[in-house]
mmCIF file of C-alpha atoms in Angstrom:
data_model
loop_
_atom_site.group_PDB
_atom_site.id
_atom_site.type_symbol
_atom_site.label_atom_id
_atom_site.label_comp_id
_atom_site.label_asym_id
_atom_site.label_seq_id
_atom_site.Cartn_x
_atom_site.Cartn_y
_atom_site.Cartn_z
ATOM 1 C CA MET A 4 196.368 -44.103 56.085
ATOM 2 C CA ARG A 5 199.508 -45.709 57.494
ATOM 3 C CA ASN A 6 199.404 -46.821 61.082
ATOM 4 C CA ALA A 7 201.224 -44.932 63.840
ATOM 5 C CA GLY A 8 204.037 -47.490 64.044
ATOM 6 C CA GLU A 9 204.995 -47.088 60.381
ATOM 7 C CA ILE A 10 204.943 -43.325 60.625
ATOM 8 C CA ARG A 11 207.067 -43.443 63.796
ATOM 9 C CA HIS A 12 209.725 -45.508 61.995
ATOM 10 C CA HIS A 13 209.642 -43.040 59.102
ATOM 11 C CA ILE A 14 210.144 -40.146 61.521
ATOM 12 C CA GLN A 15 213.155 -41.866 63.080
ATOM 13 C CA ALA A 16 214.708 -42.459 59.637
ATOM 14 C CA VAL A 17 214.252 -38.801 58.632
ATOM 15 C CA GLN A 18 215.729 -37.653 61.950
ATOM 16 C CA GLN A 19 218.824 -39.789 61.369
ATOM 17 C CA THR A 20 219.196 -38.351 57.867
ATOM 18 C CA GLN A 21 218.823 -34.841 59.253
ATOM 19 C CA LYS A 22 221.642 -35.483 61.735
ATOM 20 C CA ILE A 23 223.907 -36.584 58.876
ATOM 21 C CA THR A 24 223.091 -33.569 56.686
ATOM 22 C CA ASN A 25 223.612 -31.191 59.621
ATOM 23 C CA ALA A 26 226.994 -32.770 60.346
ATOM 24 C CA MET A 27 228.062 -32.584 56.694
ATOM 25 C CA GLN A 28 226.998 -28.955 56.535
ATOM 26 C CA LEU A 29 229.146 -28.112 59.576
ATOM 27 C CA VAL A 30 232.138 -30.016 58.188
ATOM 28 C CA SER A 31 231.947 -28.269 54.808
ATOM 29 C CA SER A 32 231.515 -24.888 56.466
ATOM 30 C CA SER A 33 234.579 -25.476 58.652
ATOM 31 C CA ARG A 34 236.748 -26.665 55.741
ATOM 32 C CA MET A 35 235.688 -23.774 53.539
ATOM 33 C CA ARG A 36 236.562 -21.184 56.215
ATOM 34 C CA ARG A 37 239.934 -22.837 56.789
ATOM 35 C CA VAL A 38 240.881 -22.904 53.121
ATOM 36 C CA MET A 39 239.738 -19.326 52.555
ATOM 37 C CA GLN A 40 242.726 -18.074 54.547
ATOM 38 C CA HIS A 41 245.138 -19.957 52.277
ATOM 39 C CA LEU A 42 243.256 -18.678 49.256
ATOM 40 C CA GLU A 43 243.671 -15.069 50.357
ATOM 41 C CA TYR A 44 247.402 -15.466 51.066
ATOM 42 C CA ASN A 45 247.997 -17.108 47.701
ATOM 43 C CA HIS A 46 245.954 -14.412 45.965
ATOM 44 C CA ARG A 47 248.133 -11.645 47.415
ATOM 45 C CA TYR A 48 251.377 -13.417 46.570
ATOM 46 C CA PHE A 49 250.217 -14.287 43.070
ATOM 47 C CA ASP A 50 249.144 -10.699 42.404
ATOM 48 C CA ARG A 51 252.633 -9.523 43.333
ATOM 49 C CA VAL A 52 254.281 -12.075 41.050
ATOM 50 C CA GLN A 53 252.031 -11.045 38.161
ATOM 51 C CA LEU A 54 252.726 -7.372 38.794
ATOM 52 C CA THR A 55 256.499 -7.912 38.711
ATOM 53 C CA MET A 56 256.313 -10.059 35.570
ATOM 54 C CA LYS A 57 254.215 -7.461 33.754
ATOM 55 C CA ALA A 58 256.597 -4.693 34.791
ATOM 56 C CA LEU A 59 259.525 -6.712 33.447
ATOM 57 C CA LEU A 60 257.802 -7.427 30.146
ATOM 58 C CA LEU A 61 256.907 -3.761 29.658
ATOM 59 C CA SER A 62 260.173 -2.223 30.815
ATOM 60 C CA ALA A 63 262.699 -4.666 29.360
ATOM 61 C CA ASN A 64 262.223 -5.189 25.635
ATOM 62 C CA ASP A 65 264.772 -7.999 25.483
ATOM 63 C CA ILE A 66 262.909 -10.347 27.867
ATOM 64 C CA SER A 67 262.478 -13.760 26.264
ATOM 65 C CA HIS A 68 261.289 -17.142 27.450
ATOM 66 C CA PRO A 69 260.218 -20.384 25.737
ATOM 67 C CA TYR A 70 256.811 -20.189 27.423
ATOM 68 C CA LEU A 71 256.117 -16.777 25.868
ATOM 69 C CA ASN A 72 256.197 -18.208 22.359
ATOM 70 C CA ALA A 73 252.983 -19.545 20.854
ATOM 71 C CA ARG A 74 253.294 -22.830 18.997
ATOM 72 C CA ARG A 75 251.841 -23.695 15.636
ATOM 73 C CA GLY A 76 250.591 -27.116 16.688
ATOM 74 C CA ASP A 77 247.033 -27.697 17.819
ATOM 75 C CA HIS A 78 247.515 -30.384 20.466
ATOM 76 C CA ARG A 79 245.874 -29.330 23.730
ATOM 77 C CA THR A 80 246.144 -30.711 27.221
ATOM 78 C CA TYR A 81 243.106 -30.238 29.460
ATOM 79 C CA ILE A 82 243.329 -30.497 33.237
ATOM 80 C CA VAL A 83 239.811 -30.974 34.642
ATOM 81 C CA ILE A 84 239.207 -30.480 38.364
ATOM 82 C CA SER A 85 236.169 -32.108 39.975
ATOM 83 C CA GLY A 86 235.426 -33.674 43.372
ATOM 84 C CA ASP A 87 236.025 -37.058 44.932
ATOM 85 C CA LYS A 88 232.634 -37.146 46.654
ATOM 86 C CA GLY A 89 229.063 -36.355 45.743
ATOM 87 C CA MET A 90 226.238 -34.558 47.546
ATOM 88 C CA SER A 91 227.503 -31.139 46.478
ATOM 89 C CA GLY A 92 224.567 -29.933 44.400
ATOM 90 C CA GLY A 93 225.417 -29.206 40.793
ATOM 91 C CA TYR A 94 229.134 -28.677 41.423
ATOM 92 C CA ASP A 95 230.439 -31.733 39.536
ATOM 93 C CA ALA A 96 227.751 -31.825 36.843
ATOM 94 C CA ASN A 97 228.299 -28.180 35.903
ATOM 95 C CA VAL A 98 232.078 -28.299 35.553
ATOM 96 C CA LEU A 99 232.179 -31.724 33.880
ATOM 97 C CA ASN A 100 229.531 -30.958 31.260
ATOM 98 C CA PHE A 101 231.326 -27.684 30.546
ATOM 99 C CA ALA A 102 234.660 -29.510 30.242
ATOM 100 C CA TYR A 103 233.268 -32.237 27.990
ATOM 101 C CA ASP A 104 231.816 -29.665 25.615
ATOM 102 C CA ARG A 105 235.150 -27.824 25.359
ATOM 103 C CA ILE A 106 237.283 -30.941 25.068
ATOM 104 C CA MET A 107 235.235 -32.507 22.273
ATOM 105 C CA ARG A 108 235.914 -29.488 20.062
ATOM 106 C CA HIS A 109 239.517 -30.637 19.561
ATOM 107 C CA GLU A 110 240.582 -33.963 18.114
ATOM 108 C CA ARG A 111 244.212 -33.744 19.244
ATOM 109 C CA ARG A 112 243.918 -33.682 22.985
ATOM 110 C CA THR A 113 245.196 -35.049 26.263
ATOM 111 C CA VAL A 114 242.851 -35.195 29.244
ATOM 112 C CA VAL A 115 244.090 -35.140 32.844
ATOM 113 C CA THR A 116 241.496 -35.495 35.603
ATOM 114 C CA ILE A 117 241.657 -34.486 39.247
ATOM 115 C CA GLY A 118 238.831 -36.038 41.246
ATOM 116 C CA HIS A 119 237.274 -39.504 41.017
ATOM 117 C CA ILE A 120 233.905 -38.195 39.858
ATOM 118 C CA GLY A 121 235.532 -36.546 36.849
ATOM 119 C CA TYR A 122 237.405 -39.706 35.924
ATOM 120 C CA ASP A 123 234.232 -41.826 36.109
ATOM 121 C CA PHE A 124 232.321 -39.219 34.111
ATOM 122 C CA PHE A 125 234.713 -39.306 31.159
ATOM 123 C CA VAL A 126 234.972 -43.095 31.214
ATOM 124 C CA LYS A 127 231.169 -43.344 30.917
ATOM 125 C CA LYS A 128 231.328 -40.897 28.019
ATOM 126 C CA GLY A 129 233.809 -43.177 26.248
ATOM 127 C CA LEU A 130 236.710 -40.761 26.735
ATOM 128 C CA THR A 131 239.097 -42.420 29.176
ATOM 129 C CA PRO A 132 241.462 -39.785 30.664
ATOM 130 C CA ASP A 133 245.103 -40.130 29.697
ATOM 131 C CA ARG A 134 246.089 -39.506 33.302
ATOM 132 C CA HIS A 135 244.305 -39.325 36.642
ATOM 133 C CA LEU A 136 245.790 -37.587 39.697
ATOM 134 C CA HIS A 137 244.650 -39.113 42.988
ATOM 135 C CA GLY A 138 244.081 -37.364 46.297
ATOM 136 C CA ILE A 139 244.589 -33.778 45.138
ATOM 137 C CA ALA A 140 240.909 -32.781 45.075
ATOM 138 C CA GLN A 141 240.566 -33.306 48.838
ATOM 139 C CA ASP A 142 244.031 -32.035 49.761
ATOM 140 C CA PRO A 143 245.077 -29.049 47.593
ATOM 141 C CA SER A 144 248.524 -28.316 49.021
ATOM 142 C CA LEU A 145 251.341 -26.151 47.692
ATOM 143 C CA TYR A 146 253.554 -29.231 47.559
ATOM 144 C CA ARG A 147 251.111 -31.010 45.234
ATOM 145 C CA ALA A 148 250.832 -27.887 43.076
ATOM 146 C CA ARG A 149 254.623 -27.853 42.628
ATOM 147 C CA GLN A 150 254.598 -31.512 41.636
ATOM 148 C CA MET A 151 251.867 -30.865 39.085
ATOM 149 C CA MET A 152 253.747 -27.866 37.723
ATOM 150 C CA GLN A 153 256.882 -29.906 37.152
ATOM 151 C CA ASP A 154 254.970 -32.670 35.353
ATOM 152 C CA ILE A 155 253.180 -30.147 33.145
ATOM 153 C CA VAL A 156 256.401 -28.294 32.341
ATOM 154 C CA ASP A 157 258.139 -31.547 31.390
ATOM 155 C CA TYR A 158 255.225 -32.492 29.161
ATOM 156 C CA TYR A 159 255.259 -29.068 27.486
ATOM 157 C CA ASP A 160 259.055 -28.894 27.147
ATOM 158 C CA THR A 161 259.236 -32.241 25.369
ATOM 159 C CA GLY A 162 256.783 -31.021 22.733
ATOM 160 C CA LYS A 163 254.004 -33.458 23.631
ATOM 161 C CA THR A 164 251.495 -30.609 23.820
ATOM 162 C CA ASP A 165 251.185 -27.121 22.392
ATOM 163 C CA GLN A 166 248.820 -25.612 24.923
ATOM 164 C CA VAL A 167 247.782 -26.444 28.490
ATOM 165 C CA GLN A 168 244.378 -25.369 29.817
ATOM 166 C CA ILE A 169 242.734 -25.861 33.197
ATOM 167 C CA ILE A 170 238.988 -26.271 33.677
ATOM 168 C CA TYR A 171 237.737 -25.695 37.208
ATOM 169 C CA THR A 172 235.045 -23.976 39.277
ATOM 170 C CA SER A 173 235.811 -20.372 40.131
ATOM 171 C CA PHE A 174 235.216 -19.055 43.637
ATOM 172 C CA TYR A 175 235.570 -15.366 42.773
ATOM 173 C CA ALA A 176 232.845 -13.033 41.527
ATOM 174 C CA PRO A 177 231.497 -12.400 38.929
ATOM 175 C CA GLN A 178 231.991 -16.077 38.002
ATOM 176 C CA LYS A 179 231.545 -17.452 41.503
ATOM 177 C CA ASN A 180 230.713 -21.151 41.523
ATOM 178 C CA MET A 181 230.751 -21.225 37.730
ATOM 179 C CA PRO A 182 232.965 -23.458 35.548
ATOM 180 C CA VAL A 183 235.760 -21.556 33.795
ATOM 181 C CA ILE A 184 238.662 -22.434 31.516
ATOM 182 C CA ARG A 185 242.104 -20.865 31.893
ATOM 183 C CA ARG A 186 245.215 -21.204 29.801
ATOM 184 C CA LEU A 187 248.321 -22.155 31.744
ATOM 185 C CA LEU A 188 250.805 -22.415 28.862
ATOM 186 C CA PRO A 189 251.942 -20.631 26.803
ATOM 187 C CA ILE A 190 252.122 -17.339 28.717
ATOM 188 C CA ARG A 191 250.946 -14.218 26.919
ATOM 189 C CA LEU A 192 251.097 -10.526 27.749
ATOM 190 C CA SER A 193 247.303 -10.441 27.496
ATOM 191 C CA ASP A 194 247.223 -12.639 30.607
ATOM 192 C CA TYR A 195 248.242 -9.550 32.583
ATOM 193 C CA ARG A 196 245.568 -7.296 31.110
ATOM 194 C CA ASP A 197 243.785 -6.847 34.441
ATOM 195 C CA VAL A 198 246.970 -6.443 36.490
ATOM 196 C CA GLU A 199 247.178 -2.859 37.758
ATOM 197 C CA GLY A 200 249.801 -0.913 39.670
ATOM 198 C CA VAL A 201 252.746 -1.224 37.280
ATOM 199 C CA GLU A 202 253.225 2.544 37.286
ATOM 200 C CA ALA A 203 253.369 2.600 41.079
ATOM 201 C CA LEU A 204 256.066 -0.059 41.004
ATOM 202 C CA GLY A 205 258.246 2.377 39.112
ATOM 203 C CA ARG A 206 260.643 2.010 36.229
ATOM 204 C CA ASP A 207 263.735 2.646 38.325
ATOM 205 C CA VAL A 208 263.693 -0.767 39.989
ATOM 206 C CA ILE A 209 267.034 -2.543 39.793
ATOM 207 C CA TYR A 210 266.741 -6.272 39.132
ATOM 208 C CA ASP A 211 269.655 -8.354 40.311
ATOM 209 C CA PRO A 212 271.346 -10.220 38.732
ATOM 210 C CA SER A 213 269.369 -9.145 35.624
ATOM 211 C CA PRO A 214 265.764 -8.633 34.476
ATOM 212 C CA GLN A 215 265.961 -11.797 32.370
ATOM 213 C CA GLU A 216 267.151 -13.978 35.240
ATOM 214 C CA VAL A 217 264.542 -12.532 37.591
ATOM 215 C CA PHE A 218 261.847 -13.252 35.003
ATOM 216 C CA ASP A 219 263.111 -16.807 34.538
ATOM 217 C CA MET A 220 262.895 -17.306 38.295
ATOM 218 C CA LEU A 221 259.358 -15.899 38.477
ATOM 219 C CA VAL A 222 257.902 -18.104 35.731
ATOM 220 C CA PRO A 223 257.808 -21.304 37.866
ATOM 221 C CA GLN A 224 256.348 -19.309 40.770
ATOM 222 C CA TYR A 225 253.716 -17.950 38.427
ATOM 223 C CA LEU A 226 252.735 -21.429 37.231
ATOM 224 C CA VAL A 227 252.633 -22.826 40.767
ATOM 225 C CA GLY A 228 250.542 -19.846 41.853
ATOM 226 C CA ILE A 229 247.969 -20.519 39.152
ATOM 227 C CA LEU A 230 247.802 -24.236 39.903
ATOM 228 C CA TYR A 231 247.525 -23.818 43.639
ATOM 229 C CA GLY A 232 244.985 -21.023 43.237
ATOM 230 C CA VAL A 233 242.653 -23.026 40.996
ATOM 231 C CA LEU A 234 242.950 -26.124 43.204
ATOM 232 C CA VAL A 235 241.989 -24.133 46.286
ATOM 233 C CA GLN A 236 239.203 -22.305 44.457
ATOM 234 C CA ALA A 237 237.738 -25.600 43.270
ATOM 235 C CA TYR A 238 238.017 -27.034 46.799
ATOM 236 C CA ALA A 239 236.304 -23.977 48.314
ATOM 237 C CA SER A 240 233.562 -24.034 45.656
ATOM 238 C CA GLU A 241 232.885 -27.713 46.255
ATOM 239 C CA HIS A 242 232.448 -27.261 49.986
ATOM 240 C CA TYR A 243 230.438 -24.082 49.530
ATOM 241 C CA MET A 244 227.984 -25.877 47.267
ATOM 242 C CA ARG A 245 227.923 -28.953 49.503
ATOM 243 C CA MET A 246 227.249 -26.724 52.515
ATOM 244 C CA ASN A 247 224.278 -25.158 50.689
ATOM 245 C CA ALA A 248 223.045 -28.553 49.488
ATOM 246 C CA MET A 249 223.150 -29.995 52.993
ATOM 247 C CA GLU A 250 221.456 -26.895 54.407
ATOM 248 C CA ASN A 251 218.625 -27.352 51.903
ATOM 249 C CA ALA A 252 218.460 -31.061 52.716
ATOM 250 C CA SER A 253 218.220 -30.305 56.442
ATOM 251 C CA ARG A 254 215.487 -27.771 55.772
ATOM 252 C CA ASN A 255 213.557 -30.277 53.682
ATOM 253 C CA ALA A 256 213.961 -32.889 56.395
ATOM 254 C CA LYS A 257 212.524 -30.452 58.914
ATOM 255 C CA GLU A 258 209.494 -29.829 56.693
ATOM 256 C CA ILE A 259 209.000 -33.571 56.189
ATOM 257 C CA LEU A 260 209.203 -34.151 59.947
ATOM 258 C CA GLU A 261 206.536 -31.534 60.581
ATOM 259 C CA LYS A 262 204.190 -33.248 58.107
ATOM 260 C CA LEU A 263 204.981 -36.693 59.500
ATOM 261 C CA LYS A 264 204.269 -35.549 63.058
ATOM 262 C CA ILE A 265 200.881 -34.270 61.950
ATOM 263 C CA GLN A 266 200.197 -37.595 60.241
ATOM 264 C CA TYR A 267 201.410 -39.433 63.336
ATOM 265 C CA ASN A 268 199.091 -37.473 65.619
ATOM 266 C CA MET A 269 196.191 -38.062 63.235
ATOM 267 C CA ALA A 270 196.978 -41.792 63.094
ATOM 268 C CA ARG A 271 197.142 -41.997 66.882
ATOM 269 C CA GLN A 272 193.905 -40.054 67.202
ATOM 270 C CA ALA A 273 192.276 -42.373 64.701
ATOM 271 C CA ALA A 274 193.577 -45.408 66.592
ATOM 272 C CA ILE A 275 192.308 -44.036 69.908
ATOM 273 C CA THR A 276 188.948 -43.236 68.371
ATOM 274 C CA GLN A 277 188.796 -46.744 66.940
ATOM 275 C CA GLU A 278 189.623 -48.246 70.350
ATOM 276 C CA ILE A 279 186.949 -46.135 72.061
ATOM 277 C CA THR A 280 184.448 -47.166 69.413
ATOM 278 C CA GLU A 281 185.299 -50.824 69.899
ATOM 279 C CA ILE A 282 185.092 -50.550 73.699
ATOM 280 C CA THR A 283 181.776 -48.715 73.499
ATOM 281 C CA GLY A 284 180.401 -51.250 71.055
ATOM 282 C CA SER A 285 181.510 -54.128 73.283
ATOM 283 C CA ALA A 286 179.912 -52.509 76.324
ATOM 284 C CA GLU A 287 176.642 -51.952 74.493
ATOM 285 C CA PHE A 288 176.681 -55.547 73.256
ATOM 286 C CA ALA A 289 177.339 -56.850 76.770
ATOM 287 C CA GLY A 290 174.608 -54.633 78.234
ATOM 288 C CA GLY A 291 172.102 -55.813 75.636
ATOM 289 C CA GLY A 292 172.814 -59.443 76.476
ATOM 290 C CA ASP A 293 172.123 -58.856 80.185
ATOM 291 C CA THR A 294 168.751 -57.286 79.389
ATOM 292 C CA GLN A 295 167.620 -60.369 77.531
#
């Protein structure tokens, strides 16, 4: 059995770890609640953009756009969103293993990573990303989403890719905290399959200056909405899973402390018993010497 001093040092180390995990849990909880408000606002706005685009596609037969046309090529661009930090349970491992499996199915590919852990993961796998975007994983702003949209559009317009897909961790049920893949370009009518309320919008809406120009204006908003939405969802999922991981770590630390305190009390009791035994033995030895 370890002595009381060793156990006491172990208790202090576990207590310091517990303070860190508690603090990280509170930080992740606060950041997740803050970002949830932005996520809800974006969700409402994006739903309205999708509804208008679907209404235009169904009501105006002459709507056309380069992004509505599928291409014959098979070059795919994958944007993979992971975290910059660890200690978030299986968040990074789940999405990165899922992404690697999907990416390796296509020989003609371009890989763009968001998050340092994702970049390191692919490098270790021997698949160095073609581009890495810094700082976005921990700061998913609308401004950054617009910048990404412009870069992706330029890449698609110049014919360097035929399809753009995003791999991220969803925050919405039924796929909550699960890795998903979503096509960004080209845009297809099937993308609006789950969009409801077109009938309520009415067919008598007047689009000024024209349905085509309104649709052309909505396309960039649609792309930005998708990008910002997936960035925020990934951010919320990361902190949700880190919050749970730190809560479990704090709970485990508490259980370890309870066991260590029992061991500490037993070690102290054993030390006290040993001291009493030694004192008693010394007294008996001294008493025996006096008798002689």
